[in-house]
mmCIF file of C-alpha atoms in Angstrom:
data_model
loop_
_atom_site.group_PDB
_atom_site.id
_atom_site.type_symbol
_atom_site.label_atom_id
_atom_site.label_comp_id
_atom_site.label_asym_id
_atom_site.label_seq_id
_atom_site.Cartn_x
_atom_site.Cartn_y
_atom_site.Cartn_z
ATOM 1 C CA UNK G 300 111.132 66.092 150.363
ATOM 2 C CA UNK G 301 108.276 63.928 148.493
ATOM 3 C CA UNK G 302 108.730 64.623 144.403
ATOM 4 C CA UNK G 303 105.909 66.575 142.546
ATOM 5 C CA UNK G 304 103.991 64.720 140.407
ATOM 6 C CA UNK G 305 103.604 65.326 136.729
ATOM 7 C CA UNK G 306 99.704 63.781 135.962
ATOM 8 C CA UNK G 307 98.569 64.045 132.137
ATOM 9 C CA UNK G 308 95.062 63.832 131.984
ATOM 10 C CA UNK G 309 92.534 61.648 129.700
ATOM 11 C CA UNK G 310 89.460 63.273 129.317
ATOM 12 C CA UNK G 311 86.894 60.373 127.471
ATOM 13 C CA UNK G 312 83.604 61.223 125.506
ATOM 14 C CA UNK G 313 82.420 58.431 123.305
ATOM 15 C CA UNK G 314 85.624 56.087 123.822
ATOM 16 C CA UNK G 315 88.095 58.930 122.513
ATOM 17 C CA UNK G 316 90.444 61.141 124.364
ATOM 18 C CA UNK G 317 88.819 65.061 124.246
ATOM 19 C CA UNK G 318 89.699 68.415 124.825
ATOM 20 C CA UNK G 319 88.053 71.592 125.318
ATOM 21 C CA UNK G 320 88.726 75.333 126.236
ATOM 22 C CA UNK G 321 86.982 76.542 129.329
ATOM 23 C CA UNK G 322 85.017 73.031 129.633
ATOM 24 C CA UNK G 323 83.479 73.609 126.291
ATOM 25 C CA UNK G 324 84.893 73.221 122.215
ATOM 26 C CA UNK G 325 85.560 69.736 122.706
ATOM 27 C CA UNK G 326 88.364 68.377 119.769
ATOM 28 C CA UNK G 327 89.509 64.598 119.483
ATOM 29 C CA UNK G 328 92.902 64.220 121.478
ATOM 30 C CA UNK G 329 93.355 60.081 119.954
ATOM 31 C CA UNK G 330 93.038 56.694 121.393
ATOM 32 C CA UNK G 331 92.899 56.204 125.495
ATOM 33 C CA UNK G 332 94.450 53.416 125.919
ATOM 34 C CA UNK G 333 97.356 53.892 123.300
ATOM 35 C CA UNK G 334 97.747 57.795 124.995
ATOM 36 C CA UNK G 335 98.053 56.421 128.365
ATOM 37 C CA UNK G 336 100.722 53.471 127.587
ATOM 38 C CA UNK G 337 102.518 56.107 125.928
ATOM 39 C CA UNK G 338 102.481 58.254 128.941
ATOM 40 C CA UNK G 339 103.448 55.733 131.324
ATOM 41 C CA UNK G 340 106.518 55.244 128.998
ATOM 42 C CA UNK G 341 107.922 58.229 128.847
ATOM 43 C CA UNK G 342 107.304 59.079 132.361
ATOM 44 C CA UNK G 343 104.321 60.283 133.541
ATOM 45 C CA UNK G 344 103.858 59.966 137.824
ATOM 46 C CA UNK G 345 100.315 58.983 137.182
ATOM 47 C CA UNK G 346 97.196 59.126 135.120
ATOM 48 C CA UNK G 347 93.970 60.167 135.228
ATOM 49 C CA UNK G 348 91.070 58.869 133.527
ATOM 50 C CA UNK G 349 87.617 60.996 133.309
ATOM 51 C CA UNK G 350 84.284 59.658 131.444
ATOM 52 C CA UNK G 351 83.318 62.922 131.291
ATOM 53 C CA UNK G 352 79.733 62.416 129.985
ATOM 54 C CA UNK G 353 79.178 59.702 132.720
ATOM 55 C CA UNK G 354 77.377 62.083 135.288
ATOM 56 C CA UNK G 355 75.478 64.105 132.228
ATOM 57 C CA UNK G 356 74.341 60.734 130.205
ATOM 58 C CA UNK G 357 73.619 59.489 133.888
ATOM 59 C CA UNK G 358 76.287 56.237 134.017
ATOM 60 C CA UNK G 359 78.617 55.052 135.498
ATOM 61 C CA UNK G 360 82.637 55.110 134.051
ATOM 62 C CA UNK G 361 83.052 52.405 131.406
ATOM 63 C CA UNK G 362 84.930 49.666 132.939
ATOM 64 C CA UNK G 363 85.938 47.662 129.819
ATOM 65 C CA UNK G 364 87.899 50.693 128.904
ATOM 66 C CA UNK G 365 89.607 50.535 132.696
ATOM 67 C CA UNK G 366 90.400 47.297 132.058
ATOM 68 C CA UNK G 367 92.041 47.716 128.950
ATOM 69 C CA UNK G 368 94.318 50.900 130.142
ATOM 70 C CA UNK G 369 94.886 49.248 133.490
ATOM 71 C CA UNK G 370 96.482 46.702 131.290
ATOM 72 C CA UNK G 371 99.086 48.857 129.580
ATOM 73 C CA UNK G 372 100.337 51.129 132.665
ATOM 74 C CA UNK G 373 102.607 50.444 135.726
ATOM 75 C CA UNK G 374 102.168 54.225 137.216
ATOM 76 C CA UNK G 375 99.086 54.422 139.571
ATOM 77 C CA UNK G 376 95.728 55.201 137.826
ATOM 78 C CA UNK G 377 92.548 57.284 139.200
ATOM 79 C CA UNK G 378 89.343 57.165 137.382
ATOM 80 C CA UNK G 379 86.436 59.407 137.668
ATOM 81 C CA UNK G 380 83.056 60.019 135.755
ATOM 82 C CA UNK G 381 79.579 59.073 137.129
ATOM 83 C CA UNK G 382 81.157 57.386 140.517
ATOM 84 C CA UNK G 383 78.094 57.481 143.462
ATOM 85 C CA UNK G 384 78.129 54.357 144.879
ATOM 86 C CA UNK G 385 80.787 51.599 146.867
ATOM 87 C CA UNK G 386 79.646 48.541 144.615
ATOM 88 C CA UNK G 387 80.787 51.131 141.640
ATOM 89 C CA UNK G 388 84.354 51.756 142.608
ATOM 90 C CA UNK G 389 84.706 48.264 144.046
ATOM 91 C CA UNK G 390 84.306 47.032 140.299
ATOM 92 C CA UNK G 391 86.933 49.865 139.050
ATOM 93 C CA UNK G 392 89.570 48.729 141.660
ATOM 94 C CA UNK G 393 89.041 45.278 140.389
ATOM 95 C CA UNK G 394 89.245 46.044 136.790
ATOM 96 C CA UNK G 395 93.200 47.642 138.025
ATOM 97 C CA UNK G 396 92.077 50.974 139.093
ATOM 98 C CA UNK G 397 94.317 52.381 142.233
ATOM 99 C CA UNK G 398 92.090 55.498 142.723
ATOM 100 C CA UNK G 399 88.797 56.859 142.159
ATOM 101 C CA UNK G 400 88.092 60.155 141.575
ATOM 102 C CA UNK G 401 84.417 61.768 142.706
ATOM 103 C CA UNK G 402 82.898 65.158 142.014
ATOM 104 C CA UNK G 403 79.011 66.055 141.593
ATOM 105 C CA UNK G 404 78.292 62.776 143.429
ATOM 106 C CA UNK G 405 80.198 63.597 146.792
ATOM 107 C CA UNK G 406 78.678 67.160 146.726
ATOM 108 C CA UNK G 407 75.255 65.868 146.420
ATOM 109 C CA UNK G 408 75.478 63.120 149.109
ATOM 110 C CA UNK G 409 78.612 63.920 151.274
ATOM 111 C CA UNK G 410 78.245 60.370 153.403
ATOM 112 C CA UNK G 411 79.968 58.654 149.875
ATOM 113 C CA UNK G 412 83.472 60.334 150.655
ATOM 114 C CA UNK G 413 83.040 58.453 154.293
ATOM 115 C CA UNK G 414 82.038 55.577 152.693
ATOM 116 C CA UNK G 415 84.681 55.231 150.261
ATOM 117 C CA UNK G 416 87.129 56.138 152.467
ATOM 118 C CA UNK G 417 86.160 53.488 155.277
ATOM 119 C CA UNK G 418 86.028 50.879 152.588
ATOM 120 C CA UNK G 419 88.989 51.155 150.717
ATOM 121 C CA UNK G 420 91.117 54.114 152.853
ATOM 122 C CA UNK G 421 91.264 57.540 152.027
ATOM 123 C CA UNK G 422 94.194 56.940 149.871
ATOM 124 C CA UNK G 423 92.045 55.639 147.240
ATOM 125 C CA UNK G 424 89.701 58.561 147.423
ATOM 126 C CA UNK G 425 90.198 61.796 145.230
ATOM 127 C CA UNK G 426 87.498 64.378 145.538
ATOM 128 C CA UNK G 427 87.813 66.839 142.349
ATOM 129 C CA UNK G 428 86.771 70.133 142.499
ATOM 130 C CA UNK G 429 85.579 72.337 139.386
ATOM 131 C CA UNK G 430 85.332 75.654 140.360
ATOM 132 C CA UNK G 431 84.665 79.316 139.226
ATOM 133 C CA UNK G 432 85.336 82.702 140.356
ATOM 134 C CA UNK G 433 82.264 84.478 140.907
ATOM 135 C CA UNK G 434 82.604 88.113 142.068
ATOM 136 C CA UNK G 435 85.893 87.897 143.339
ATOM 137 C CA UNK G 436 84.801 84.447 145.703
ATOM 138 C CA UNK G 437 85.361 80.768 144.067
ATOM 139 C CA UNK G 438 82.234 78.545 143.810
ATOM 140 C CA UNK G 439 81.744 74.873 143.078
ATOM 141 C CA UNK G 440 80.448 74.232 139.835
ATOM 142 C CA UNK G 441 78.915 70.591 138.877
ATOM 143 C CA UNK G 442 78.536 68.042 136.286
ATOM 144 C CA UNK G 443 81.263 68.963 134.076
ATOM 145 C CA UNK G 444 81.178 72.401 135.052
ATOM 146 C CA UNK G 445 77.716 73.188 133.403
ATOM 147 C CA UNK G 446 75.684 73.293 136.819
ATOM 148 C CA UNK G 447 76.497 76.458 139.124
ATOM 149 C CA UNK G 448 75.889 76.331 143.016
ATOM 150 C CA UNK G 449 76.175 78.108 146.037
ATOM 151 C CA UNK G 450 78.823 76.465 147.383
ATOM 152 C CA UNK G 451 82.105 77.879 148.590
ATOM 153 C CA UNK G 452 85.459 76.330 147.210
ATOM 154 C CA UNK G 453 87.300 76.611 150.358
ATOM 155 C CA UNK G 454 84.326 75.315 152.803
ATOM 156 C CA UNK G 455 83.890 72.487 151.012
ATOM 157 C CA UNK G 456 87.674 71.509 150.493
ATOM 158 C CA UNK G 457 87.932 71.396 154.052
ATOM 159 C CA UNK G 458 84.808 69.208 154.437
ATOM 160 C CA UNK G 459 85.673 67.022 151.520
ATOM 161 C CA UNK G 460 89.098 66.290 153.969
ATOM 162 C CA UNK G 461 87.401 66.255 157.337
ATOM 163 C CA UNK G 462 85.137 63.066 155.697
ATOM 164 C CA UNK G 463 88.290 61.479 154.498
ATOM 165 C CA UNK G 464 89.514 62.290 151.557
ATOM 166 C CA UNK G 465 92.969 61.376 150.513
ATOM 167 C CA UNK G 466 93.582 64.154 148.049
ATOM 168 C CA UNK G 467 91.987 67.323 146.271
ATOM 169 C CA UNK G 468 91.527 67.758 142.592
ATOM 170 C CA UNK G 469 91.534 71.342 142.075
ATOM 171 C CA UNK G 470 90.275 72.613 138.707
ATOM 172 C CA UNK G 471 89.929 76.311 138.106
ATOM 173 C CA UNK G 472 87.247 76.421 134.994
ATOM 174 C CA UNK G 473 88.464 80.072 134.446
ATOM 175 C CA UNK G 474 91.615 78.499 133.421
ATOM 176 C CA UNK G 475 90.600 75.371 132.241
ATOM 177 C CA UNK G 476 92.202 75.126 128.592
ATOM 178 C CA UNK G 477 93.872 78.857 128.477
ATOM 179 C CA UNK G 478 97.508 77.804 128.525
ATOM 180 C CA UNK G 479 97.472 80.829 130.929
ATOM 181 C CA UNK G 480 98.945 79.166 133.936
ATOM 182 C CA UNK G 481 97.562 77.649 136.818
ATOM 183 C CA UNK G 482 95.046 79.463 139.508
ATOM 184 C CA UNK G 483 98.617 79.969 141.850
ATOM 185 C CA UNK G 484 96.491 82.249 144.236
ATOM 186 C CA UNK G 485 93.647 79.448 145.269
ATOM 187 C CA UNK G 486 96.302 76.284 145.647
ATOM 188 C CA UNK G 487 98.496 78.212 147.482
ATOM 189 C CA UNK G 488 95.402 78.856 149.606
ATOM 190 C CA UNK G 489 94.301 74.882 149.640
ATOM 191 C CA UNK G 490 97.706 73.768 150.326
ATOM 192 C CA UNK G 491 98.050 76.173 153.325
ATOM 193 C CA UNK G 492 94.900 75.737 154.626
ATOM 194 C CA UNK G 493 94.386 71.365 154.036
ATOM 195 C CA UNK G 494 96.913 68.811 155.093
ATOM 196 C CA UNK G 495 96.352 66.539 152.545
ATOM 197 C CA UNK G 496 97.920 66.340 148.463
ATOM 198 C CA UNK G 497 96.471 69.567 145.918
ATOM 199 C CA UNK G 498 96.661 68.487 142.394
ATOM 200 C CA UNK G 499 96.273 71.861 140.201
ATOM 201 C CA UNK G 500 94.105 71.600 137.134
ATOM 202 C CA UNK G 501 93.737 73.979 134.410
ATOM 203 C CA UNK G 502 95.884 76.181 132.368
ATOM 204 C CA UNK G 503 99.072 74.700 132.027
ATOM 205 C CA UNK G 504 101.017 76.281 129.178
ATOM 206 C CA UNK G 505 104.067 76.066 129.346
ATOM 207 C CA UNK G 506 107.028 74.765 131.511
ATOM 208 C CA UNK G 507 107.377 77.504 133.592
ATOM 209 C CA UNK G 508 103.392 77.865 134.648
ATOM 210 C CA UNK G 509 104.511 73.974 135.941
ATOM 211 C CA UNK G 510 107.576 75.468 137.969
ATOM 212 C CA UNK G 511 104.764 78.360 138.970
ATOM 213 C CA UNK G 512 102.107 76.388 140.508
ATOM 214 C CA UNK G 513 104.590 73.925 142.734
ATOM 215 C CA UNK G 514 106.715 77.023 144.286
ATOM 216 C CA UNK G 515 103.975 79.688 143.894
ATOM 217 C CA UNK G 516 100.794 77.610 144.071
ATOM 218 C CA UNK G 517 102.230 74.604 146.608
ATOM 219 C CA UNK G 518 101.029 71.822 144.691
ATOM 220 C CA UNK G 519 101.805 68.474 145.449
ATOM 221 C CA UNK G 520 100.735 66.971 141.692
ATOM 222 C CA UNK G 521 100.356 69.147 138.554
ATOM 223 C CA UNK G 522 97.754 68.009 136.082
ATOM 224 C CA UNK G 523 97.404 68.425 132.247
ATOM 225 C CA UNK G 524 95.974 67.454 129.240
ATOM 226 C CA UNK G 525 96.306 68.980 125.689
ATOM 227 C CA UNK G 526 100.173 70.397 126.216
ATOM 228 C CA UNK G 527 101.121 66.567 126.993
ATOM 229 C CA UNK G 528 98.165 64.935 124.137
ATOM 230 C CA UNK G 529 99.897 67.385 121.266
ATOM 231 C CA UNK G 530 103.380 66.969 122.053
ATOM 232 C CA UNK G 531 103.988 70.880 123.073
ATOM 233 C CA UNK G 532 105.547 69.518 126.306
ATOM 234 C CA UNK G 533 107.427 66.288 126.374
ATOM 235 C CA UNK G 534 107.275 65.233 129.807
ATOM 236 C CA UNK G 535 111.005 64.065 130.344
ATOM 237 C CA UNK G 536 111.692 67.938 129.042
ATOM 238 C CA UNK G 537 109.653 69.157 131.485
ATOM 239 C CA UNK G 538 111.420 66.954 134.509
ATOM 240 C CA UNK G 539 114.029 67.991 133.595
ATOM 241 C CA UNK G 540 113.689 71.640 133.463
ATOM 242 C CA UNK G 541 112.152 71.591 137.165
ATOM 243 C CA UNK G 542 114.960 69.443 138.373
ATOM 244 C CA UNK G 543 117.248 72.060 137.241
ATOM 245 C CA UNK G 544 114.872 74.716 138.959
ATOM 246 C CA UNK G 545 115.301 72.563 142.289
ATOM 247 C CA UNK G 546 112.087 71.333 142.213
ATOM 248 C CA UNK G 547 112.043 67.679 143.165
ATOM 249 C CA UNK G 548 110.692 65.565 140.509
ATOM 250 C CA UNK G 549 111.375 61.425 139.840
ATOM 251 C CA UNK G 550 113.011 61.229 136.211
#
């Protein structure tokens, strides 16, 4: 059985790691690239690495910074933030990127997942998802979360795979920051429905809403941010404690 993958998450404003409740409240979380050699030390799967002003400010992702994390890890690495072209991610993978990670640019011009994924293979190519529950139906939110639209979670996870997408980032905005636990209901739905990797995002807690969303939820990869940036979870804890759940982890 493949191992589920632990993923801490650095979200970047203004060179700093952030976090926020719900997408807003942003508070300083430290230094990128000293949070992500740390990570890949005490055993993080993989990282991931959003400029998450790059689609509001209208940029692309800061590559200097890529450069510099790329240089402390050895655990694969996606970056995301302001990603809408091929000549854009080609310059990530060279600055040691493994995977890119697109969002409001794929949903506005659907043809880049194709592209991206003819160029470089869909194993490169994560589409994440921010999305909201709207009257009992889940709906694709944009640019950091603060544009609404019409679309449907579900339809569009199974475009964003029939174009070529080599995973889903799932991030429930409703949970986004809670420490309620992950949205178990929807991944389980994704996974059941998609035959390609579900990485939850959003309300991790505590080590048992990590146990939740991998038997409950079906995720391949569980991502998180503040739990692993304050020390409330130490990842090696948290291994363990699913190994001894028999939930197949790499320690």
């Amino acid at each position: 059985m493949l191992t589920k993958r632990i993923v801490p998450c650095l979200d970047i404003k203004n060179g700093r790691t952030v976090k926020g409740v719900n997408f807003v409240n942003l508070i300083d979380a430290g230094d990128p690239v000293v949070l992500a050699k740390q990570y890949a030390e005490l055993g993080a799967d993989e990282l991931v690495f959003l400029d998450i002003a790059a689609t509001l400010e209208n940029r692309g992702t800061t590559l200097d910074m890529v450069l510099k994390v790329a240089e402390q890890v050895n655990i694969p690495f996606t970056v995301g933030g302001g990603i809408s072209s091929v000549e854009h991610v080609d310059k990530l993978l060279q600055c040691g990127a493994d995977k890119v990670s697109i969002n409001s640019s794929a949903v506005k011009r659907p043809d880049l997942i194709n592209e991206l994924a003819d160029k470089f293979g869909s194993q490169c190519v994560v589409v994440a998802i921010d999305a909201k529950q709207i009257n009992g139906e889940w709906f694709v939110h944009l640019a950091g979360g603060t544009i609404p639209t019409d679309i449907k979670l579900f339809d569009w996870a199974k475009e964003v795979e029939k174009r070529g997408a080599g995973e889903i980032l799932f991030t429930s905005m409703d949970h986004d920051g809670t420490k309620a636990g992950f949205a178990n209901e929807a991944l389980a739905y994704l996974s059941k429905t998609l035959n390609i990797p579900i990485i939850a995002s959003g309300g991790a807690g505590s080590i048992e809403h990590f146990a939740d969303t991998f038997t409950k939820g079906k995720s391949d990869a569980a991502l998180a941010a503040s739990v692993f940036h304050f020390g409330e979870i130490p990842i090696l804890e948290l291994k363990e404690a699913l190994k001894k759940q028999n939930i197949p982890v790499r320690i």
